[in-house]
Amino acid sequence: MKKTLYCTLVLLTCIFLSACKNDTTNIGYDLLGNLVDTEFTDTITLQAYSILEDTINTTGTSAHILGHLSDPTFGNSSAGIYTELALGGGSVSFGSSPAIDSVVLTLQLSSYYGDTTSAVGIRVHQLTESMDQSTTYYQTSKLGYDPTPLNYQLTGYTIQPNTAIVIDTSIYAAHLRIRLSQQFGQYLLNHESDLNNRLSDFLKGLYIEAVSHTGPYGYMLITNMTSSLTGLTLYYHNSDAQGMRYTLSCTDKCARFTHIDHDYNASQDQNFISEVLHHQTDIGNDVLFVQGGGGVKTRISFPYLEHAFEQFDNRVVIHRAELVISNADRTEKILTPSTALTIQGIGKSDSSIRFLPDDDYYTNSSYYGGVYDVNNNEYRFRITKYVQELVLGEGDWCPDINLIVRGSAVRPSRLVFHGTDPDSPLRMRLEIAYSTY
């Protein structure tokens, strides 16, 4: 009997332990509202102010920005692309007496930001300075180029980002087509051996820049540079055949980066000018700003969080901690709020930029959050583990974080949001559900 009872207890224990196994990153996912004696606070003091972003790496990203944008709040921004080109396969042969018909630079469109009814002036230049595939380029980096544009004609380009393009009888995804000069096309045809033997020296690359726009806003394109639809295509004939073509493409092995300029002196928003340009940090009590493209970030501080639970000798369990950010520019239809934001943690010992322990790099996007909620006009970040470690003095965290546009190097969007004023119902706040023991 004792043996049977002992075996039964062992079996039940094994079943219980097996049932208790779980992914530790899921702890606290949905405990709010399901706990006995859970306390709640949203009055933790926050301090915040917006500042210019540091340099960001724009080398070889998944997409690149091109365009010219005017924003009443953030001023004027322009973005251009430096890129190498590669042979489309093996060596090229244009045949006997090749003659150019036309040459077209195409850029596939992944997305856009701004006003698609605007026309943006885009100019294409030949680089005079070689690119280096081992170099890290930033949004402030520049290379030498011939100032004379290669364009067939200087004009503005409108876009239809959701409309396929029909060429002859073929249908292609939306892309931008920029016709270049006949002289440039013939120049390439005449140097077949240079293309084959020393392409990167002969044709160092292109700089594609945006210089102006029509209408009040303009636009920024998000281009897929390594798409099969992106490249420099020569349409030509030779003594033996008509209707020939050859494409120099931009492969994932080609060096490329985005150069971005921001002219914040063109801002018409006095709060922005005072806070971001003149460093009047008290403006952050009322309004705050973030902008992609290496533009603007917001520094958020929790100055008293490390001592908030000292009355309980820090015997506290944080079940859920959410940072809530509310859009303050809800009537804007063109310069819409960023679809997603993210948070950078800061190391206490070395001030290094780090992923928070709650970041979707370690957890998942449904847990971490940061996506714009169009129904509530807000963003929510779950930062439970970060807050718990900060309260207990664990980890190596500053009580400061940076709020930025997610994927800032490839997303030019922006956000104006409510500040930290404790009397405002739409204030930026930290909501904490906790229990003590």
CSV table of N, CA and C in Angstrom, one decimal, residues 22-106:
chain,number,residue,atom,x,y,z
A,22,ASN,N,7.4,26.6,-18.7
A,22,ASN,CA,6.9,27.7,-19.6
A,22,ASN,C,8.1,28.5,-20.0
A,23,ASP,N,7.9,29.2,-21.1
A,23,ASP,CA,8.9,30.2,-21.5
A,23,ASP,C,8.9,31.4,-20.6
A,24,THR,N,10.1,31.6,-20.0
A,24,THR,CA,10.2,32.7,-19.0
A,24,THR,C,9.8,34.1,-19.6
A,25,THR,N,10.0,34.2,-20.9
A,25,THR,CA,9.6,35.5,-21.5
A,25,THR,C,8.1,35.8,-21.5
A,26,ASN,N,7.3,34.8,-21.1
A,26,ASN,CA,5.9,35.0,-21.1
A,26,ASN,C,5.4,35.4,-19.7
A,27,ILE,N,6.3,35.5,-18.7
A,27,ILE,CA,5.8,35.8,-17.4
A,27,ILE,C,5.2,37.2,-17.4
A,28,GLY,N,4.1,37.3,-16.8
A,28,GLY,CA,3.4,38.6,-16.7
A,28,GLY,C,2.7,39.1,-17.9
A,29,TYR,N,2.5,38.3,-18.9
A,29,TYR,CA,1.9,38.7,-20.2
A,29,TYR,C,0.5,39.2,-19.9
A,30,ASP,N,-0.3,38.5,-19.2
A,30,ASP,CA,-1.7,38.9,-19.1
A,30,ASP,C,-2.2,38.8,-17.6
A,31,LEU,N,-1.4,39.2,-16.7
A,31,LEU,CA,-1.8,39.0,-15.3
A,31,LEU,C,-2.7,40.1,-14.8
A,32,LEU,N,-2.6,41.3,-15.4
A,32,LEU,CA,-3.3,42.4,-14.9
A,32,LEU,C,-4.8,42.1,-14.9
A,33,GLY,N,-5.4,42.4,-13.8
A,33,GLY,CA,-6.9,42.1,-13.6
A,33,GLY,C,-7.2,40.7,-13.2
A,34,ASN,N,-6.2,39.8,-13.1
A,34,ASN,CA,-6.4,38.5,-12.7
A,34,ASN,C,-5.7,38.1,-11.4
A,35,LEU,N,-5.2,39.1,-10.7
A,35,LEU,CA,-4.4,38.9,-9.5
A,35,LEU,C,-5.2,39.4,-8.3
A,36,VAL,N,-5.1,38.7,-7.2
A,36,VAL,CA,-5.6,39.1,-5.9
A,36,VAL,C,-4.6,40.1,-5.3
A,37,ASP,N,-5.1,41.2,-4.8
A,37,ASP,CA,-4.3,42.2,-4.1
A,37,ASP,C,-3.3,42.9,-5.0
A,38,THR,N,-3.6,43.0,-6.3
A,38,THR,CA,-2.7,43.8,-7.2
A,38,THR,C,-3.0,45.2,-7.1
A,39,GLU,N,-1.9,46.0,-7.0
A,39,GLU,CA,-2.0,47.5,-6.9
A,39,GLU,C,-1.7,48.1,-8.3
A,40,PHE,N,-2.1,49.3,-8.4
A,40,PHE,CA,-1.9,50.0,-9.7
A,40,PHE,C,-1.5,51.4,-9.5
A,41,THR,N,-0.6,51.9,-10.3
A,41,THR,CA,-0.2,53.3,-10.3
A,41,THR,C,0.1,53.8,-11.7
A,42,ASP,N,-0.2,55.0,-11.9
A,42,ASP,CA,0.2,55.7,-13.2
A,42,ASP,C,0.8,57.1,-12.9
A,43,THR,N,1.2,57.3,-11.6
A,43,THR,CA,1.7,58.6,-11.2
A,43,THR,C,3.2,58.7,-11.0
A,44,ILE,N,3.9,57.6,-11.5
A,44,ILE,CA,5.4,57.7,-11.5
A,44,ILE,C,5.9,58.9,-12.2
A,45,THR,N,6.8,59.7,-11.7
A,45,THR,CA,7.3,60.9,-12.3
A,45,THR,C,8.1,60.6,-13.6
A,46,LEU,N,7.7,61.2,-14.7
A,46,LEU,CA,8.5,61.1,-15.9
A,46,LEU,C,9.0,62.5,-16.3
A,47,GLN,N,10.2,62.6,-16.8
A,47,GLN,CA,10.7,63.8,-17.4
A,47,GLN,C,11.2,63.4,-18.8
A,48,ALA,N,11.0,64.4,-19.7
A,48,ALA,CA,11.3,64.1,-21.1
A,48,ALA,C,11.6,65.4,-21.9
A,49,TYR,N,12.4,65.2,-22.9
A,49,TYR,CA,12.7,66.3,-23.8
A,49,TYR,C,13.1,65.7,-25.1
A,50,SER,N,12.9,66.5,-26.2
A,50,SER,CA,13.3,66.0,-27.6
A,50,SER,C,14.6,66.7,-28.0
A,51,ILE,N,15.4,65.9,-28.7
A,51,ILE,CA,16.8,66.4,-29.1
A,51,ILE,C,17.0,65.8,-30.5
A,52,LEU,N,18.0,66.4,-31.2
A,52,LEU,CA,18.4,65.9,-32.5
A,52,LEU,C,19.1,64.5,-32.3
A,53,GLU,N,18.8,63.7,-33.3
A,53,GLU,CA,19.4,62.3,-33.3
A,53,GLU,C,20.9,62.4,-33.6
A,54,ASP,N,21.6,61.4,-33.1
A,54,ASP,CA,23.0,61.2,-33.5
A,54,ASP,C,23.1,60.6,-34.9
A,55,THR,N,24.3,60.4,-35.4
A,55,THR,CA,24.4,59.7,-36.7
A,55,THR,C,23.9,58.3,-36.6
A,56,ILE,N,23.2,57.9,-37.7
A,56,ILE,CA,22.7,56.5,-37.8
A,56,ILE,C,23.3,55.9,-39.0
A,57,ASN,N,23.5,54.6,-38.9
A,57,ASN,CA,24.0,53.8,-40.0
A,57,ASN,C,23.0,53.6,-41.1
A,58,THR,N,23.3,54.0,-42.3
A,58,THR,CA,22.4,53.8,-43.4
A,58,THR,C,23.0,52.9,-44.5
A,59,THR,N,24.0,52.2,-44.2
A,59,THR,CA,24.7,51.4,-45.1
A,59,THR,C,24.0,50.1,-45.4
A,60,GLY,N,23.8,49.8,-46.7
A,60,GLY,CA,23.3,48.5,-47.1
A,60,GLY,C,22.0,48.1,-46.4
A,61,THR,N,21.1,49.0,-46.1
A,61,THR,CA,19.9,48.7,-45.4
A,61,THR,C,18.9,47.9,-46.4
A,62,SER,N,17.8,47.4,-45.8
A,62,SER,CA,16.9,46.7,-46.6
A,62,SER,C,16.1,47.6,-47.6
A,63,ALA,N,16.1,48.9,-47.3
A,63,ALA,CA,15.4,49.9,-48.2
A,63,ALA,C,16.2,51.2,-48.0
A,64,HIS,N,15.9,52.1,-49.0
A,64,HIS,CA,16.6,53.4,-48.9
A,64,HIS,C,15.6,54.5,-49.2
A,65,ILE,N,15.8,55.6,-48.6
A,65,ILE,CA,14.9,56.7,-48.8
A,65,ILE,C,15.3,57.7,-49.9
A,66,LEU,N,14.4,58.2,-50.6
A,66,LEU,CA,14.6,59.2,-51.7
A,66,LEU,C,13.5,60.1,-51.7
A,67,GLY,N,13.7,61.4,-51.6
A,67,GLY,CA,12.6,62.4,-51.8
A,67,GLY,C,12.9,63.7,-51.1
A,68,HIS,N,12.0,64.6,-51.2
A,68,HIS,CA,12.1,65.9,-50.7
A,68,HIS,C,10.7,66.2,-50.0
A,69,LEU,N,10.8,66.7,-48.7
A,69,LEU,CA,9.6,66.8,-47.9
A,69,LEU,C,9.6,68.1,-47.1
A,70,SER,N,8.5,68.8,-47.1
A,70,SER,CA,8.3,70.0,-46.2
A,70,SER,C,7.3,69.7,-45.2
A,71,ASP,N,7.7,70.0,-43.9
A,71,ASP,CA,6.8,69.7,-42.8
A,71,ASP,C,6.7,70.9,-41.9
A,72,PRO,N,5.5,71.5,-41.7
A,72,PRO,CA,5.4,72.7,-40.9
A,72,PRO,C,6.0,72.6,-39.5
A,73,THR,N,6.1,71.4,-39.0
A,73,THR,CA,6.7,71.3,-37.6
A,73,THR,C,8.2,71.0,-37.7
A,74,PHE,N,8.6,70.0,-38.5
A,74,PHE,CA,9.9,69.5,-38.6
A,74,PHE,C,10.8,70.2,-39.7
A,75,GLY,N,10.3,71.1,-40.4
A,75,GLY,CA,11.0,71.8,-41.4
A,75,GLY,C,11.2,71.0,-42.7
A,76,ASN,N,12.3,71.2,-43.4
A,76,ASN,CA,12.5,70.5,-44.7
A,76,ASN,C,13.5,69.4,-44.6
A,77,SER,N,13.2,68.3,-45.3
A,77,SER,CA,14.1,67.2,-45.3
A,77,SER,C,14.3,66.7,-46.8
A,78,SER,N,15.5,66.3,-47.1
A,78,SER,CA,15.8,65.7,-48.4
A,78,SER,C,16.6,64.4,-48.2
A,79,ALA,N,16.4,63.5,-49.0
A,79,ALA,CA,17.2,62.2,-48.9
A,79,ALA,C,17.6,61.7,-50.3
A,80,GLY,N,18.8,61.3,-50.4
A,80,GLY,CA,19.4,60.8,-51.7
A,80,GLY,C,20.1,59.5,-51.5
A,81,ILE,N,20.4,58.8,-52.5
A,81,ILE,CA,21.0,57.4,-52.5
A,81,ILE,C,22.3,57.4,-53.2
A,82,TYR,N,23.3,56.9,-52.6
A,82,TYR,CA,24.6,56.6,-53.3
A,82,TYR,C,24.6,55.1,-53.5
A,83,THR,N,25.0,54.7,-54.7
A,83,THR,CA,25.0,53.2,-55.0
A,83,THR,C,26.0,52.8,-56.0
A,84,GLU,N,26.6,51.7,-55.8
A,84,GLU,CA,27.3,51.0,-56.9
A,84,GLU,C,26.4,50.3,-57.8
A,85,LEU,N,26.9,49.9,-59.0
A,85,LEU,CA,26.2,49.0,-59.9
A,85,LEU,C,27.0,47.8,-60.3
A,86,ALA,N,26.3,46.8,-60.7
A,86,ALA,CA,27.0,45.5,-61.0
A,86,ALA,C,26.5,45.0,-62.4
A,87,LEU,N,27.4,44.3,-63.0
A,87,LEU,CA,27.0,43.6,-64.3
A,87,LEU,C,25.8,42.7,-64.1
A,88,GLY,N,24.9,42.6,-65.0
A,88,GLY,CA,23.8,41.7,-64.9
A,88,GLY,C,24.2,40.3,-65.4
A,89,GLY,N,25.0,39.6,-64.6
A,89,GLY,CA,25.4,38.3,-65.0
A,89,GLY,C,26.9,38.3,-65.3
A,90,GLY,N,27.3,37.6,-66.3
A,90,GLY,CA,28.7,37.5,-66.7
A,90,GLY,C,29.1,38.7,-67.5
A,91,SER,N,30.1,38.6,-68.4
A,91,SER,CA,30.6,39.7,-69.2
A,91,SER,C,29.5,40.1,-70.2
A,92,VAL,N,29.6,41.4,-70.6
A,92,VAL,CA,28.7,42.0,-71.4
A,92,VAL,C,29.2,42.1,-72.8
A,93,SER,N,28.4,41.9,-73.9
A,93,SER,CA,28.8,42.1,-75.3
A,93,SER,C,27.7,42.8,-76.0
A,94,PHE,N,27.9,44.0,-76.4
A,94,PHE,CA,26.9,44.8,-77.1
A,94,PHE,C,26.9,44.6,-78.6
A,95,GLY,N,27.8,43.7,-79.1
A,95,GLY,CA,27.7,43.4,-80.5
A,95,GLY,C,28.4,44.5,-81.4
A,96,SER,N,28.3,44.4,-82.7
A,96,SER,CA,28.9,45.3,-83.6
A,96,SER,C,28.2,46.6,-83.8
A,97,SER,N,28.9,47.7,-83.6
A,97,SER,CA,28.4,49.1,-83.8
A,97,SER,C,27.1,49.3,-83.0
A,98,PRO,N,27.2,49.2,-81.7
A,98,PRO,CA,26.0,49.4,-80.9
A,98,PRO,C,25.6,50.9,-80.8
A,99,ALA,N,24.3,51.2,-80.9
A,99,ALA,CA,23.8,52.6,-80.8
A,99,ALA,C,22.7,52.6,-79.8
A,100,ILE,N,22.7,53.7,-79.0
A,100,ILE,CA,21.8,53.8,-77.9
A,100,ILE,C,20.4,54.2,-78.4
A,101,ASP,N,19.4,53.6,-77.9
A,101,ASP,CA,18.0,54.1,-78.2
A,101,ASP,C,17.5,54.9,-77.0
A,102,SER,N,17.7,54.4,-75.8
A,102,SER,CA,17.4,55.2,-74.5
A,102,SER,C,18.1,54.5,-73.4
A,103,VAL,N,18.2,55.2,-72.3
A,103,VAL,CA,18.8,54.6,-71.0
A,103,VAL,C,17.9,55.1,-69.9
A,104,VAL,N,17.4,54.1,-69.1
A,104,VAL,CA,16.5,54.4,-68.0
A,104,VAL,C,16.9,53.8,-66.7
A,105,LEU,N,16.9,54.7,-65.7
A,105,LEU,CA,17.1,54.2,-64.3
A,105,LEU,C,15.8,53.9,-63.7
A,106,THR,N,15.6,52.7,-63.1
A,106,THR,CA,14.4,52.3,-62.5
A,106,THR,C,14.6,52.0,-61.0
